[in-house]
């Protein structure tokens, strides 16, 4: 079950990463949104690309044996930050 959950997390983040990469490429080709400047749009999406890559790596680390050899502090830190972002996106009211 642990491996399945880790792979599912990595796969779902991979789809998000693909969307963000398409948005960055489109903005660089001149097809960005009108209400953002190109540099602002690319920077915003580049930050979320890094976050998606981190999420993919975390999901794979939790699913693979090599993830057990990682130091606990970075794994816990990135999990905590990711959970914080999710709780801000989906408030419980």
Short mmCIF file of C-alpha atoms in Angstrom, two decimals:
data_model
loop_
_atom_site.label_atom_id
_atom_site.label_comp_id
_atom_site.label_asym_id
_atom_site.label_seq_id
_atom_site.Cartn_x
_atom_site.Cartn_y
_atom_site.Cartn_z
CA UNK A 1 0.00 0.00 0.00
CA UNK A 2 2.89 2.37 0.80
CA UNK A 3 4.43 1.86 -2.63
CA UNK A 4 1.09 2.35 -4.38
CA UNK A 5 0.45 5.61 -2.50
CA UNK A 6 3.96 6.88 -3.28
CA UNK A 7 3.64 6.09 -6.97
CA UNK A 8 0.16 7.66 -7.10
CA UNK A 9 1.51 10.84 -5.51
CA UNK A 10 4.41 10.99 -7.97
CA UNK A 11 2.12 10.34 -10.93
CA UNK A 12 -0.40 12.99 -9.94
CA UNK A 13 2.35 15.55 -9.43
CA UNK A 14 3.83 14.58 -12.81
CA UNK A 15 0.60 15.62 -14.52
CA UNK A 16 0.69 18.96 -12.67
CA UNK A 17 4.34 19.38 -13.69
CA UNK A 18 3.45 18.77 -17.34
CA UNK A 19 0.76 21.47 -17.24
CA UNK A 20 3.14 23.97 -15.66
CA UNK A 21 5.85 23.23 -18.23
CA UNK A 22 3.36 23.80 -21.06
CA UNK A 23 2.33 27.11 -19.50
CA UNK A 24 5.94 28.26 -19.24
CA UNK A 25 6.66 27.24 -22.84
CA UNK A 26 3.50 28.98 -24.08
CA UNK A 27 4.39 32.17 -22.22
CA UNK A 28 7.90 32.15 -23.67
CA UNK A 29 6.38 31.76 -27.15
CA UNK A 30 4.18 34.82 -26.56
CA UNK A 31 0.92 33.13 -25.56
CA UNK A 32 0.84 34.09 -21.87
CA UNK A 33 -2.14 35.58 -20.05
CA UNK A 34 -2.92 39.24 -20.63
CA UNK A 35 -3.15 40.20 -16.96
CA UNK A 36 0.44 39.06 -16.17
CA UNK A 37 3.71 40.13 -17.69
CA UNK A 38 5.67 37.35 -19.36
CA UNK A 39 8.52 37.47 -16.84
CA UNK A 40 6.11 37.42 -13.88
CA UNK A 41 4.16 34.49 -15.33
CA UNK A 42 7.30 32.49 -16.09
CA UNK A 43 8.74 33.18 -12.62
CA UNK A 44 5.52 32.21 -10.85
CA UNK A 45 5.27 28.97 -12.80
CA UNK A 46 8.99 28.22 -12.45
CA UNK A 47 8.54 28.31 -8.67
CA UNK A 48 5.64 25.88 -8.91
CA UNK A 49 7.69 23.66 -11.27
CA UNK A 50 10.34 23.38 -8.55
CA UNK A 51 7.63 22.58 -6.01
CA UNK A 52 6.18 19.89 -8.29
CA UNK A 53 9.59 18.30 -8.85
CA UNK A 54 10.10 18.26 -5.08
CA UNK A 55 6.69 16.63 -4.61
CA UNK A 56 7.50 13.98 -7.22
CA UNK A 57 10.83 13.24 -5.54
CA UNK A 58 9.12 13.01 -2.14
CA UNK A 59 6.47 10.62 -3.45
CA UNK A 60 9.12 8.40 -5.04
CA UNK A 61 11.25 8.55 -1.88
CA UNK A 62 8.33 7.26 0.13
CA UNK A 63 7.71 4.45 -2.38
CA UNK A 64 11.26 3.24 -3.04
CA UNK A 65 13.80 1.51 -0.85
CA UNK A 66 16.37 4.26 -1.45
CA UNK A 67 14.00 6.66 0.29
CA UNK A 68 14.60 4.85 3.56
CA UNK A 69 18.26 5.86 3.41
CA UNK A 70 17.44 9.56 3.18
CA UNK A 71 17.94 11.69 6.29
CA UNK A 72 14.66 12.13 8.12
CA UNK A 73 14.93 15.90 8.62
CA UNK A 74 14.65 16.94 4.93
CA UNK A 75 11.87 14.42 4.28
CA UNK A 76 9.89 15.68 7.26
CA UNK A 77 10.58 19.33 6.34
CA UNK A 78 9.37 19.00 2.74
CA UNK A 79 6.36 16.96 3.86
CA UNK A 80 5.51 19.62 6.44
CA UNK A 81 5.86 22.48 3.93
CA UNK A 82 3.78 20.59 1.34
CA UNK A 83 1.07 19.91 3.90
CA UNK A 84 1.11 23.59 4.82
CA UNK A 85 0.55 24.61 1.20
CA UNK A 86 -2.28 22.11 0.86
CA UNK A 87 -3.96 23.32 4.03
CA UNK A 88 -3.83 26.90 2.73
CA UNK A 89 -5.34 25.85 -0.62
CA UNK A 90 -8.15 23.82 0.94
CA UNK A 91 -9.24 25.52 4.18
CA UNK A 92 -11.73 23.65 6.34
CA UNK A 93 -14.67 25.92 6.99
#
